[in-house]
Short mmCIF file of C-alpha atoms in Angstrom, two decimals:
data_model
loop_
_atom_site.label_atom_id
_atom_site.label_comp_id
_atom_site.label_asym_id
_atom_site.label_seq_id
_atom_site.Cartn_x
_atom_site.Cartn_y
_atom_site.Cartn_z
CA UNK P 944 84.25 -49.03 -8.13
CA UNK P 945 82.98 -45.61 -8.32
CA UNK P 946 83.07 -44.04 -4.66
CA UNK P 947 79.73 -42.76 -4.52
CA UNK P 948 78.76 -47.07 -5.25
CA UNK P 949 81.14 -47.90 -3.31
CA UNK P 950 79.77 -45.70 -0.58
CA UNK P 951 76.56 -47.56 -0.35
CA UNK P 952 78.05 -50.65 -0.43
CA UNK P 953 80.04 -50.25 2.46
CA UNK P 954 77.14 -49.15 4.61
CA UNK P 955 75.22 -52.26 3.47
CA UNK P 956 78.17 -54.17 4.64
CA UNK P 957 78.40 -52.02 8.02
CA UNK P 958 75.02 -53.20 9.14
CA UNK P 959 74.82 -49.69 10.77
CA UNK P 960 71.83 -49.66 9.88
CA UNK P 961 69.83 -52.74 9.90
CA UNK P 962 68.90 -53.52 6.27
CA UNK P 963 66.79 -56.22 4.43
CA UNK P 964 67.58 -59.42 2.72
CA UNK P 965 67.24 -57.83 -0.72
CA UNK P 966 69.62 -54.96 -0.18
CA UNK P 967 72.12 -57.92 0.64
CA UNK P 968 71.33 -59.84 -2.05
CA UNK P 969 71.54 -56.62 -4.38
CA UNK P 970 75.35 -55.65 -3.26
CA UNK P 971 75.99 -59.00 -3.84
CA UNK P 972 75.36 -59.21 -6.99
CA UNK P 973 75.91 -55.50 -8.38
CA UNK P 974 79.76 -56.49 -6.86
CA UNK P 975 79.74 -59.88 -9.10
CA UNK P 976 78.31 -57.64 -12.15
CA UNK P 977 81.49 -55.37 -12.22
CA UNK P 978 84.02 -58.32 -11.35
CA UNK P 979 82.70 -60.22 -14.17
CA UNK P 980 81.68 -58.19 -16.81
CA UNK P 981 82.91 -55.40 -19.18
CA UNK P 982 81.14 -52.85 -17.72
CA UNK P 983 82.70 -49.68 -16.69
CA UNK P 984 80.75 -45.91 -14.80
CA UNK P 985 80.72 -42.89 -16.65
CA UNK P 986 82.97 -41.26 -13.52
CA UNK P 987 82.94 -37.12 -15.21
CA UNK P 988 79.51 -37.57 -16.27
CA UNK P 989 78.55 -38.47 -12.73
CA UNK P 990 80.23 -36.08 -11.24
CA UNK P 991 78.68 -33.25 -13.77
CA UNK P 992 75.20 -35.10 -13.00
CA UNK P 993 75.98 -34.21 -8.68
CA UNK P 994 77.07 -30.90 -9.40
CA UNK P 995 73.47 -29.61 -10.54
CA UNK P 996 72.29 -31.10 -6.84
CA UNK P 997 73.56 -27.01 -6.16
CA UNK P 998 69.99 -26.22 -7.22
CA UNK P 999 67.62 -28.75 -5.05
CA UNK P 1000 67.47 -28.04 -1.80
CA UNK P 1001 68.88 -31.34 -0.62
CA UNK P 1002 71.66 -33.95 -1.45
CA UNK P 1003 71.24 -37.61 -2.49
CA UNK P 1004 71.93 -39.61 0.45
CA UNK P 1005 74.49 -42.56 -0.43
CA UNK P 1006 71.34 -45.16 -1.44
CA UNK P 1007 69.98 -42.25 -3.72
CA UNK P 1008 73.47 -41.90 -5.37
CA UNK P 1009 73.98 -45.73 -5.99
CA UNK P 1010 70.72 -45.94 -7.75
CA UNK P 1011 71.54 -43.01 -9.97
CA UNK P 1012 74.99 -44.06 -10.56
CA UNK P 1013 74.04 -47.80 -12.11
CA UNK P 1014 71.01 -46.63 -13.57
CA UNK P 1015 71.98 -43.53 -15.65
CA UNK P 1016 75.79 -43.57 -15.54
CA UNK P 1017 76.97 -47.12 -15.88
CA UNK P 1018 77.48 -48.78 -19.70
CA UNK P 1019 78.33 -51.88 -21.18
CA UNK P 1020 80.28 -49.63 -24.13
CA UNK P 1021 79.59 -45.92 -25.27
CA UNK P 1022 76.07 -45.67 -25.95
CA UNK P 1023 74.50 -49.03 -24.49
CA UNK P 1024 73.63 -48.54 -20.92
CA UNK P 1025 73.64 -51.92 -18.54
CA UNK P 1026 70.83 -51.01 -16.47
CA UNK P 1027 68.78 -49.07 -18.71
CA UNK P 1028 65.78 -49.97 -16.08
CA UNK P 1029 65.27 -48.55 -12.51
CA UNK P 1030 62.88 -50.76 -10.07
CA UNK P 1031 62.84 -48.94 -6.40
CA UNK P 1032 60.62 -49.99 -3.82
CA UNK P 1033 60.92 -48.01 -0.61
CA UNK P 1034 58.78 -47.32 2.16
CA UNK P 1035 56.72 -44.16 2.27
CA UNK P 1036 58.43 -41.19 3.26
CA UNK P 1037 62.03 -42.91 1.62
CA UNK P 1038 62.10 -39.65 -0.84
CA UNK P 1039 61.76 -41.41 -4.14
CA UNK P 1040 60.25 -38.67 -5.75
CA UNK P 1041 62.61 -36.37 -4.68
CA UNK P 1042 64.84 -38.58 -6.39
CA UNK P 1043 63.15 -38.99 -9.24
CA UNK P 1044 63.34 -34.98 -10.03
CA UNK P 1045 66.89 -34.95 -9.93
CA UNK P 1046 67.08 -37.99 -11.88
CA UNK P 1047 64.74 -36.53 -14.64
CA UNK P 1048 66.31 -32.66 -14.02
CA UNK P 1049 69.43 -34.00 -15.17
CA UNK P 1050 68.46 -36.20 -18.29
CA UNK P 1051 66.86 -32.83 -19.84
CA UNK P 1052 70.11 -30.91 -19.53
CA UNK P 1053 73.07 -31.33 -21.82
CA UNK P 1054 75.43 -33.51 -19.69
CA UNK P 1055 72.91 -36.40 -21.03
CA UNK P 1056 74.21 -35.59 -24.48
CA UNK P 1057 71.22 -35.86 -26.61
CA UNK P 1058 69.16 -33.59 -28.08
CA UNK P 1059 65.29 -34.54 -27.76
CA UNK P 1060 65.52 -36.38 -24.87
CA UNK P 1061 61.89 -36.24 -23.69
CA UNK P 1062 60.30 -37.72 -20.18
CA UNK P 1063 56.97 -38.73 -19.36
CA UNK P 1064 56.49 -39.01 -15.47
CA UNK P 1065 53.00 -41.69 -15.91
CA UNK P 1066 50.44 -42.44 -12.76
CA UNK P 1067 47.17 -43.53 -12.06
CA UNK P 1068 45.99 -40.15 -11.07
CA UNK P 1069 46.70 -36.46 -12.36
CA UNK P 1070 47.86 -35.66 -8.51
CA UNK P 1071 50.90 -38.03 -8.16
CA UNK P 1072 51.70 -37.64 -11.96
CA UNK P 1073 52.18 -34.16 -10.74
CA UNK P 1074 54.49 -34.72 -7.78
CA UNK P 1075 57.39 -35.19 -9.24
CA UNK P 1076 56.20 -32.76 -11.95
CA UNK P 1077 56.05 -29.88 -9.35
CA UNK P 1078 59.22 -30.95 -7.57
CA UNK P 1079 61.12 -29.57 -10.39
CA UNK P 1080 58.83 -26.51 -11.94
CA UNK P 1081 59.80 -25.44 -8.19
CA UNK P 1082 63.42 -25.72 -8.39
CA UNK P 1083 63.05 -23.54 -11.45
CA UNK P 1084 60.34 -21.03 -9.50
CA UNK P 1085 63.00 -20.90 -6.77
CA UNK P 1086 66.18 -20.53 -9.28
CA UNK P 1087 64.30 -18.27 -11.95
CA UNK P 1088 66.92 -15.84 -12.73
CA UNK P 1089 69.26 -18.39 -13.55
CA UNK P 1090 67.50 -21.01 -14.68
CA UNK P 1091 65.30 -18.50 -17.40
CA UNK P 1092 68.87 -19.12 -19.49
CA UNK P 1093 68.43 -22.72 -19.70
CA UNK P 1094 64.95 -23.52 -19.11
CA UNK P 1095 61.66 -22.69 -20.04
CA UNK P 1096 58.32 -24.06 -18.06
CA UNK P 1097 54.77 -23.47 -17.26
CA UNK P 1098 52.67 -26.31 -15.47
CA UNK P 1099 52.60 -28.64 -17.93
CA UNK P 1100 55.88 -29.43 -19.75
CA UNK P 1101 59.32 -28.15 -18.75
CA UNK P 1102 61.67 -28.13 -22.03
CA UNK P 1103 65.55 -27.20 -21.98
CA UNK P 1104 66.69 -24.64 -24.17
CA UNK P 1105 69.79 -26.41 -25.66
CA UNK P 1106 68.44 -29.79 -25.65
CA UNK P 1107 65.41 -28.89 -26.98
CA UNK P 1108 63.91 -32.15 -24.51
CA UNK P 1109 60.44 -31.99 -22.58
CA UNK P 1110 59.87 -33.33 -19.21
CA UNK P 1111 55.67 -34.31 -19.28
CA UNK P 1112 53.54 -35.54 -16.82
CA UNK P 1113 50.74 -37.98 -18.37
CA UNK P 1114 47.48 -40.27 -16.23
CA UNK P 1115 44.49 -42.04 -18.07
CA UNK P 1116 42.77 -38.99 -18.90
CA UNK P 1117 45.77 -37.53 -20.93
CA UNK P 1118 44.48 -35.65 -24.57
CA UNK P 1119 47.17 -38.12 -25.67
CA UNK P 1120 47.95 -41.73 -25.20
CA UNK P 1121 50.33 -42.93 -28.65
CA UNK P 1122 53.40 -42.02 -26.25
CA UNK P 1123 55.29 -39.92 -29.13
CA UNK P 1124 59.13 -40.67 -28.83
CA UNK P 1125 60.25 -39.93 -24.98
CA UNK P 1126 63.64 -41.12 -23.98
CA UNK P 1127 62.27 -41.66 -20.63
CA UNK P 1128 59.19 -42.78 -18.96
CA UNK P 1129 58.61 -43.10 -15.36
CA UNK P 1130 55.77 -44.96 -13.51
CA UNK P 1131 55.30 -43.42 -10.06
CA UNK P 1132 53.33 -45.33 -7.64
CA UNK P 1133 53.11 -48.42 -9.84
CA UNK P 1134 51.59 -50.46 -7.11
CA UNK P 1135 47.89 -48.45 -8.43
CA UNK P 1136 48.26 -49.61 -12.16
CA UNK P 1137 45.66 -52.92 -11.73
CA UNK P 1138 46.90 -54.82 -15.44
CA UNK P 1139 49.28 -53.46 -18.38
CA UNK P 1140 47.24 -51.68 -20.58
CA UNK P 1141 47.15 -48.17 -19.66
CA UNK P 1142 51.02 -49.08 -19.16
CA UNK P 1143 51.91 -50.34 -22.85
CA UNK P 1144 50.09 -47.37 -23.92
CA UNK P 1145 52.83 -45.91 -22.22
CA UNK P 1146 55.66 -46.80 -23.12
CA UNK P 1147 54.85 -46.79 -26.92
CA UNK P 1148 57.46 -45.44 -28.74
CA UNK P 1149 60.06 -45.66 -26.68
CA UNK P 1150 63.27 -47.09 -28.02
CA UNK P 1151 62.98 -44.28 -30.57
CA UNK P 1152 65.82 -42.54 -28.88
CA UNK P 1153 69.55 -43.48 -27.62
CA UNK P 1154 69.86 -44.47 -23.72
CA UNK P 1155 66.57 -45.60 -23.75
CA UNK P 1156 65.20 -45.29 -19.89
CA UNK P 1157 62.52 -46.56 -16.98
CA UNK P 1158 62.16 -45.45 -13.53
CA UNK P 1159 59.71 -47.18 -11.34
CA UNK P 1160 58.91 -45.59 -8.51
CA UNK P 1161 56.37 -47.31 -5.41
CA UNK P 1162 55.74 -48.36 -2.38
CA UNK P 1163 53.75 -51.54 -1.63
CA UNK P 1164 49.93 -51.13 -1.85
CA UNK P 1165 46.60 -53.30 -2.03
CA UNK P 1166 46.08 -54.09 -5.43
CA UNK P 1167 47.60 -57.75 -5.71
CA UNK P 1168 48.87 -60.28 -8.59
CA UNK P 1169 48.74 -56.86 -10.93
CA UNK P 1170 52.39 -55.23 -12.59
CA UNK P 1171 53.99 -54.59 -9.21
CA UNK P 1172 53.34 -58.20 -7.96
CA UNK P 1173 55.17 -59.02 -11.30
CA UNK P 1174 57.52 -57.16 -11.78
CA UNK P 1175 58.44 -57.72 -7.88
CA UNK P 1176 58.63 -61.66 -8.55
CA UNK P 1177 61.15 -60.96 -11.43
CA UNK P 1178 63.24 -58.89 -9.56
CA UNK P 1179 63.30 -61.30 -6.81
CA UNK P 1180 64.58 -64.07 -8.90
CA UNK P 1181 66.94 -61.44 -10.64
CA UNK P 1182 68.85 -60.72 -7.34
CA UNK P 1183 68.49 -64.91 -6.28
CA UNK P 1184 69.98 -65.29 -9.67
CA UNK P 1185 67.00 -67.43 -11.02
CA UNK P 1186 67.00 -65.22 -14.42
CA UNK P 1187 68.97 -63.20 -15.87
CA UNK P 1188 68.37 -59.26 -15.15
CA UNK P 1189 67.47 -58.41 -18.86
CA UNK P 1190 68.81 -54.77 -17.92
CA UNK P 1191 66.82 -54.46 -14.58
CA UNK P 1192 67.99 -52.53 -11.55
CA UNK P 1193 66.14 -53.84 -8.83
CA UNK P 1194 66.26 -52.24 -4.99
CA UNK P 1195 64.31 -53.47 -2.56
CA UNK P 1196 63.62 -52.33 0.51
CA UNK P 1197 61.21 -53.84 3.00
CA UNK P 1198 60.96 -55.55 6.19
CA UNK P 1199 61.90 -59.14 6.05
CA UNK P 1200 59.26 -60.24 7.90
CA UNK P 1201 56.26 -59.03 9.57
CA UNK P 1202 57.20 -59.40 12.69
CA UNK P 1203 59.62 -57.44 13.10
CA UNK P 1204 57.73 -54.54 12.82
CA UNK P 1205 57.85 -54.64 16.90
CA UNK P 1206 61.29 -53.36 16.65
CA UNK P 1207 61.70 -49.56 15.75
CA UNK P 1208 65.37 -50.95 14.26
CA UNK P 1209 64.05 -53.02 12.27
CA UNK P 1210 62.29 -50.18 10.03
CA UNK P 1211 65.35 -49.11 8.69
CA UNK P 1212 64.94 -51.87 6.19
CA UNK P 1213 62.47 -50.95 4.43
CA UNK P 1214 62.97 -46.92 4.23
CA UNK P 1215 66.64 -46.65 3.69
CA UNK P 1216 66.32 -42.48 4.74
CA UNK P 1217 65.18 -43.17 7.56
CA UNK P 1218 67.88 -42.65 9.83
CA UNK P 1219 68.46 -38.94 8.48
CA UNK P 1220 64.98 -38.13 9.04
CA UNK P 1221 64.40 -37.85 12.64
CA UNK P 1222 60.45 -35.89 12.61
CA UNK P 1223 59.70 -39.09 10.08
CA UNK P 1224 60.92 -41.47 12.86
CA UNK P 1225 58.51 -39.78 15.00
CA UNK P 1226 55.65 -39.66 13.28
CA UNK P 1227 56.12 -43.55 12.55
CA UNK P 1228 56.38 -44.31 15.71
CA UNK P 1229 53.07 -42.76 16.65
CA UNK P 1230 51.21 -44.16 13.21
CA UNK P 1231 52.87 -47.81 14.92
CA UNK P 1232 50.77 -47.30 18.06
CA UNK P 1233 47.88 -45.96 16.28
CA UNK P 1234 48.06 -49.69 13.85
CA UNK P 1235 48.53 -51.80 17.23
CA UNK P 1236 45.17 -50.43 18.28
CA UNK P 1237 43.81 -51.08 14.73
CA UNK P 1238 44.84 -53.18 12.30
CA UNK P 1239 42.49 -52.53 10.22
CA UNK P 1240 42.36 -49.21 9.99
CA UNK P 1241 45.24 -48.36 10.06
CA UNK P 1242 47.01 -50.91 7.06
CA UNK P 1243 48.99 -48.40 5.70
CA UNK P 1244 51.34 -48.59 8.09
CA UNK P 1245 52.45 -51.53 7.16
CA UNK P 1246 51.12 -51.86 3.49
CA UNK P 1247 53.33 -48.29 2.53
CA UNK P 1248 55.45 -47.98 5.60
CA UNK P 1249 57.04 -51.69 5.76
CA UNK P 1250 55.65 -52.19 2.30
CA UNK P 1251 54.08 -55.57 3.93
CA UNK P 1252 50.52 -56.07 1.88
CA UNK P 1253 47.89 -56.03 4.75
CA UNK P 1254 45.08 -55.81 2.65
CA UNK P 1255 41.96 -53.41 3.82
CA UNK P 1256 40.54 -55.09 6.14
CA UNK P 1257 40.30 -58.49 7.87
CA UNK P 1258 43.22 -60.99 8.37
CA UNK P 1259 43.96 -62.83 4.98
CA UNK P 1260 43.54 -66.50 4.20
CA UNK P 1261 47.33 -66.56 4.33
CA UNK P 1262 49.89 -64.88 2.81
CA UNK P 1263 50.50 -63.70 -0.47
CA UNK P 1264 53.97 -65.48 -0.52
CA UNK P 1265 52.49 -69.04 -0.44
CA UNK P 1266 49.21 -67.99 -2.78
CA UNK P 1267 51.99 -66.81 -5.48
CA UNK P 1268 53.70 -71.06 -4.49
CA UNK P 1269 50.41 -72.86 -6.35
CA UNK P 1270 51.63 -71.63 -9.65
CA UNK P 1271 53.87 -75.08 -9.84
CA UNK P 1272 53.38 -77.50 -12.94
CA UNK P 1273 50.25 -79.69 -12.24
CA UNK P 1274 51.08 -82.89 -13.47
CA UNK P 1275 49.05 -85.53 -15.69
CA UNK P 1276 46.52 -86.07 -13.32
CA UNK P 1277 44.89 -88.65 -16.10
CA UNK P 1278 42.50 -91.14 -14.43
CA UNK P 1279 43.61 -90.51 -11.00
CA UNK P 1280 40.66 -89.72 -8.05
CA UNK P 1281 39.26 -86.66 -7.21
CA UNK P 1282 36.11 -85.05 -5.68
CA UNK P 1283 34.82 -82.01 -6.77
CA UNK P 1284 32.87 -78.77 -5.46
CA UNK P 1285 30.94 -75.87 -6.40
CA UNK P 1286 30.36 -72.49 -5.16
CA UNK P 1287 27.11 -70.90 -6.98
CA UNK P 1288 25.95 -68.40 -4.79
CA UNK P 1289 23.36 -66.60 -7.39
CA UNK P 1290 22.38 -67.17 -10.32
CA UNK P 1291 23.65 -63.98 -12.42
CA UNK P 1292 26.86 -63.32 -10.59
CA UNK P 1293 30.32 -65.62 -10.50
CA UNK P 1294 30.00 -69.22 -10.16
CA UNK P 1295 33.10 -71.30 -9.77
CA UNK P 1296 33.22 -75.34 -9.88
CA UNK P 1297 36.99 -77.70 -9.49
CA UNK P 1298 38.25 -81.20 -9.08
CA UNK P 1299 40.43 -81.63 -5.91
CA UNK P 1300 43.39 -84.24 -6.39
CA UNK P 1301 45.97 -85.43 -3.55
CA UNK P 1302 48.99 -87.25 -4.83
CA UNK P 1303 51.93 -88.07 -3.69
CA UNK P 1304 51.41 -85.35 -0.38
CA UNK P 1305 50.60 -82.44 -2.92
CA UNK P 1306 46.57 -81.17 -3.32
CA UNK P 1307 45.75 -80.48 -7.07
CA UNK P 1308 43.25 -77.81 -8.29
CA UNK P 1309 41.92 -77.84 -11.40
CA UNK P 1310 39.11 -75.69 -11.55
CA UNK P 1311 36.85 -73.04 -13.83
CA UNK P 1312 34.79 -70.30 -13.41
CA UNK P 1313 31.61 -68.34 -15.35
CA UNK P 1314 30.51 -65.12 -14.84
CA UNK P 1315 27.36 -63.59 -16.42
CA UNK P 1316 27.40 -60.85 -18.54
CA UNK P 1317 25.06 -58.78 -16.41
CA UNK P 1318 26.51 -59.10 -13.10
CA UNK P 1319 25.79 -55.89 -11.23
CA UNK P 1320 29.03 -56.28 -10.21
CA UNK P 1321 31.74 -56.38 -12.90
CA UNK P 1322 31.87 -52.42 -12.91
CA UNK P 1323 33.31 -52.55 -9.52
CA UNK P 1324 36.02 -55.63 -10.06
CA UNK P 1325 39.55 -54.41 -10.54
CA UNK P 1326 40.77 -57.88 -11.55
CA UNK P 1327 40.95 -58.27 -15.29
CA UNK P 1328 37.96 -60.78 -15.94
CA UNK P 1329 38.03 -60.44 -20.02
CA UNK P 1330 41.83 -60.81 -19.54
CA UNK P 1331 40.55 -63.93 -17.49
CA UNK P 1332 38.22 -65.36 -20.14
CA UNK P 1333 40.80 -64.70 -23.39
CA UNK P 1334 43.19 -67.23 -21.35
CA UNK P 1335 40.38 -70.12 -20.85
CA UNK P 1336 39.65 -69.49 -16.87
CA UNK P 1337 36.42 -68.32 -16.92
CA UNK P 1338 33.53 -68.05 -19.32
CA UNK P 1339 32.02 -64.97 -20.03
CA UNK P 1340 27.88 -65.95 -20.23
CA UNK P 1341 25.08 -64.10 -22.40
CA UNK P 1342 21.67 -63.33 -20.23
CA UNK P 1343 20.58 -62.60 -17.12
CA UNK P 1344 21.83 -65.86 -15.35
CA UNK P 1345 23.90 -68.60 -15.50
CA UNK P 1346 22.26 -71.86 -16.26
CA UNK P 1347 22.70 -74.73 -14.12
CA UNK P 1348 23.37 -76.63 -16.54
CA UNK P 1349 26.79 -75.11 -17.38
CA UNK P 1350 28.62 -76.22 -14.12
CA UNK P 1351 27.36 -80.08 -14.69
CA UNK P 1352 28.20 -80.38 -17.89
CA UNK P 1353 31.62 -79.40 -17.10
CA UNK P 1354 32.03 -82.38 -14.37
CA UNK P 1355 30.83 -84.32 -16.88
CA UNK P 1356 33.05 -84.06 -19.61
CA UNK P 1357 35.63 -84.52 -16.43
CA UNK P 1358 34.58 -87.68 -15.77
CA UNK P 1359 36.09 -88.78 -19.17
CA UNK P 1360 39.67 -88.24 -18.05
CA UNK P 1361 38.98 -88.94 -14.34
CA UNK P 1362 37.72 -91.20 -11.54
CA UNK P 1363 35.18 -88.51 -10.08
CA UNK P 1364 34.27 -89.74 -6.69
CA UNK P 1365 32.35 -87.12 -4.74
CA UNK P 1366 31.12 -83.83 -4.57
CA UNK P 1367 29.92 -81.30 -2.38
CA UNK P 1368 28.52 -77.95 -2.46
CA UNK P 1369 26.18 -75.82 -0.62
CA UNK P 1370 22.61 -76.61 -0.29
CA UNK P 1371 21.92 -73.05 -0.73
CA UNK P 1372 21.43 -73.64 -4.47
CA UNK P 1373 20.73 -77.56 -4.49
CA UNK P 1374 17.42 -77.58 -5.86
CA UNK P 1375 18.72 -75.83 -9.25
CA UNK P 1376 21.67 -78.35 -9.32
CA UNK P 1377 19.81 -81.53 -7.94
CA UNK P 1378 18.33 -82.89 -10.95
CA UNK P 1379 21.32 -81.89 -13.23
CA UNK P 1380 23.82 -83.17 -10.54
CA UNK P 1381 21.46 -86.83 -11.13
CA UNK P 1382 21.67 -86.87 -14.81
CA UNK P 1383 25.73 -87.70 -14.36
CA UNK P 1384 25.16 -89.78 -10.82
CA UNK P 1385 25.54 -87.62 -8.13
CA UNK P 1386 23.41 -87.70 -5.69
CA UNK P 1387 22.82 -87.05 -1.82
CA UNK P 1388 19.97 -89.34 -0.86
CA UNK P 1389 21.06 -91.74 1.63
CA UNK P 1390 19.00 -94.36 -0.18
CA UNK P 1391 20.83 -93.69 -3.97
CA UNK P 1392 24.22 -93.11 -4.18
CA UNK P 1393 25.18 -90.74 -1.33
CA UNK P 1394 28.33 -89.23 -2.98
CA UNK P 1395 27.17 -86.15 -2.74
CA UNK P 1396 27.67 -83.44 0.31
CA UNK P 1397 25.29 -80.49 1.30
CA UNK P 1398 28.29 -78.29 2.94
CA UNK P 1399 27.22 -76.78 6.33
CA UNK P 1400 28.96 -73.64 8.03
CA UNK P 1401 30.54 -76.38 10.54
CA UNK P 1402 32.21 -78.55 7.91
CA UNK P 1403 33.99 -75.84 6.76
CA UNK P 1404 35.00 -74.86 9.82
CA UNK P 1405 36.45 -78.57 10.06
CA UNK P 1406 38.48 -78.31 6.92
CA UNK P 1407 39.79 -74.41 7.69
CA UNK P 1408 42.83 -75.72 10.05
CA UNK P 1409 43.89 -78.57 7.36
CA UNK P 1410 43.41 -75.49 3.65
CA UNK P 1411 45.55 -73.24 6.04
CA UNK P 1412 48.33 -75.86 6.71
CA UNK P 1413 48.24 -76.48 3.19
CA UNK P 1414 49.06 -73.17 2.08
CA UNK P 1415 51.25 -72.81 4.70
CA UNK P 1416 53.44 -75.30 3.89
CA UNK P 1417 52.91 -74.36 0.20
CA UNK P 1418 51.31 -77.92 -1.03
CA UNK P 1419 48.57 -76.58 -2.88
CA UNK P 1420 49.30 -76.26 -6.59
CA UNK P 1421 47.02 -75.12 -9.14
CA UNK P 1422 49.07 -73.59 -12.06
CA UNK P 1423 49.40 -70.52 -13.72
CA UNK P 1424 46.18 -69.04 -12.36
CA UNK P 1425 45.72 -65.35 -12.14
CA UNK P 1426 41.78 -66.09 -11.20
CA UNK P 1427 42.24 -68.34 -8.10
CA UNK P 1428 45.10 -66.23 -6.65
CA UNK P 1429 42.39 -63.12 -6.90
CA UNK P 1430 39.97 -65.44 -5.29
CA UNK P 1431 42.29 -66.59 -2.68
CA UNK P 1432 42.92 -63.14 -2.09
CA UNK P 1433 39.37 -61.78 -1.30
CA UNK P 1434 39.20 -64.45 1.36
CA UNK P 1435 39.36 -62.95 5.26
CA UNK P 1436 39.05 -64.91 8.15
CA UNK P 1437 37.35 -64.57 11.53
CA UNK P 1438 36.73 -66.43 14.43
CA UNK P 1439 33.80 -67.06 16.52
CA UNK P 1440 33.52 -67.45 20.58
CA UNK P 1441 35.05 -71.47 20.22
CA UNK P 1442 38.82 -70.54 17.87
CA UNK P 1443 36.94 -71.93 14.85
CA UNK P 1444 38.20 -70.37 11.43
CA UNK P 1445 34.54 -68.45 9.42
CA UNK P 1446 35.81 -67.81 6.22
CA UNK P 1447 33.97 -63.99 4.76
CA UNK P 1448 35.00 -61.82 1.32
CA UNK P 1449 36.89 -58.85 2.80
CA UNK P 1450 34.48 -56.59 0.04
CA UNK P 1451 31.37 -58.17 -0.95
CA UNK P 1452 30.80 -56.70 -4.17
CA UNK P 1453 34.19 -55.71 -6.03
CA UNK P 1454 36.16 -59.33 -4.74
CA UNK P 1455 34.40 -62.68 -5.26
CA UNK P 1456 36.05 -65.44 -3.30
CA UNK P 1457 33.92 -67.89 -5.58
CA UNK P 1458 37.06 -70.09 -7.02
CA UNK P 1459 38.01 -70.20 -3.27
CA UNK P 1460 34.71 -71.31 -1.68
CA UNK P 1461 34.41 -73.87 -4.07
CA UNK P 1462 37.88 -75.36 -3.00
CA UNK P 1463 36.95 -75.04 0.20
CA UNK P 1464 33.73 -77.24 -0.34
CA UNK P 1465 36.26 -80.15 -2.15
CA UNK P 1466 38.18 -79.92 1.00
CA UNK P 1467 35.54 -81.47 2.85
CA UNK P 1468 35.70 -84.07 0.83
CA UNK P 1469 39.30 -84.84 0.58
CA UNK P 1470 38.96 -87.99 2.86
CA UNK P 1471 36.95 -89.68 0.48
CA UNK P 1472 40.04 -89.85 -2.45
CA UNK P 1473 41.47 -92.31 -0.35
CA UNK P 1474 39.07 -93.93 0.60
CA UNK P 1475 39.18 -96.14 -2.90
CA UNK P 1476 41.39 -97.96 -4.68
CA UNK P 1477 43.58 -95.69 -7.25
CA UNK P 1478 43.01 -95.88 -10.70
CA UNK P 1479 46.25 -95.88 -13.08
CA UNK P 1480 45.54 -94.20 -16.11
CA UNK P 1481 46.22 -97.64 -18.57
CA UNK P 1482 43.47 -98.96 -16.26
CA UNK P 1483 41.38 -96.43 -16.64
CA UNK P 1484 41.54 -95.71 -19.99
CA UNK P 1485 40.71 -99.37 -21.38
CA UNK P 1486 37.86 -98.50 -18.70
CA UNK P 1487 36.66 -96.03 -21.24
CA UNK P 1488 36.44 -97.99 -23.83
CA UNK P 1489 33.87 -98.27 -25.78
CA UNK P 1490 32.74 -101.57 -27.56
CA UNK P 1491 30.35 -102.59 -30.18
CA UNK P 1492 29.06 -106.18 -30.84
#
């Protein structure tokens, strides 16, 4: 084991400062790799790289040297990196941009040994993309007499004169988006990416040079179910030995639990550099007291300092981990008893409908949504609506409104497969849906079928504790459905003076909740599932057979 790698391993094991569970898993994982794989560290190359610290106004901390050594100098064989992809999630203020600046500076030099090893620093905003670039630019300016022999630079490009390797920054407004032939791609503040469209553009061309690398540096952010959450999910599975690492080294620092925030000793878990920054410690204490007084106005303290997502406003309906836990396979529900829920607030906005099942103490939810192409809020929405449509999660409806027949046609089609015994919807749009619903056998007339319930706020208050419990115990399953995760993460809860839960929208125009509210409506009728004798699949299929005489 190289001494710089071992230094950080020993530091984590000593628990001199608090470390999160992901760091403990990482150390165990790295040790196992060195024990069981034929890998090695190029010690001379590493020392040559580290000698370049003299040009910077800081020295790398143990965690930074640990990451640098594993990412840049650890090989399977000459020319093949063991961990070409580095994922660093640390709290704001840890010095991740300085660490990245040193790494990129090193890889431009002849120590890397690769000609024209171009590096692109990518971000969603030009200001962020320039951060690391200008850290290196300032190093060159501060050592101009020495550096002018080895580099040429301006405020757009930095070029090593011997290797002809070029460093640039890139954003969505970059003049050229087709990637070229970079040796390395950096993604700064990965949490800001809402989807993979821009990431794919930036990565075009990677792999045409030897030793291709990517580095991701980020804090947590408020975009849920995007590239960061997906990468974090992969990283956690790697550390837990559930999937192969595929060349990614995950360095994750965050609180183990949001309750730990009240003890400043735990803040080291989110920021591995905090012990070296006494001024930052005082700043964090001030921000903590501000956050305690106003959680909503100072949510960045938890989200970006402690890497515990808090959202922008309101109290979330449940933790994000519980929302992610809904992504489990949906069992065969053919012939099962269920109830439906509809949310149809505006005819020119979103509409959602779904079926709720309860089987073996698990709640299953099958759903579909529609969105009107004339919806004025579409330009504000950060969720990839077109991608969801391509996946079959929703339908984009042409015209100026969503016809009320569409959800009823969907329910009627589902009746061919499931025993739908009751349904619920808000009475706000019942007039539009009354006739279509009656045409397929659902009516709220007490003299008629009486299998349709018009939901009142008091009904949702009664269902809310059950919904909260089912999320908390991870009983709710709707499979791989990013749209439902988005809907649910957009819901905030408030309380009336009696302590009853009231559901609302975190943001009324850009963060829709229709799918969740359809689920909540169906929950008001959940007890009716057990009131009816379950019909097994074979009996139900026979019941649906058509006979000719």
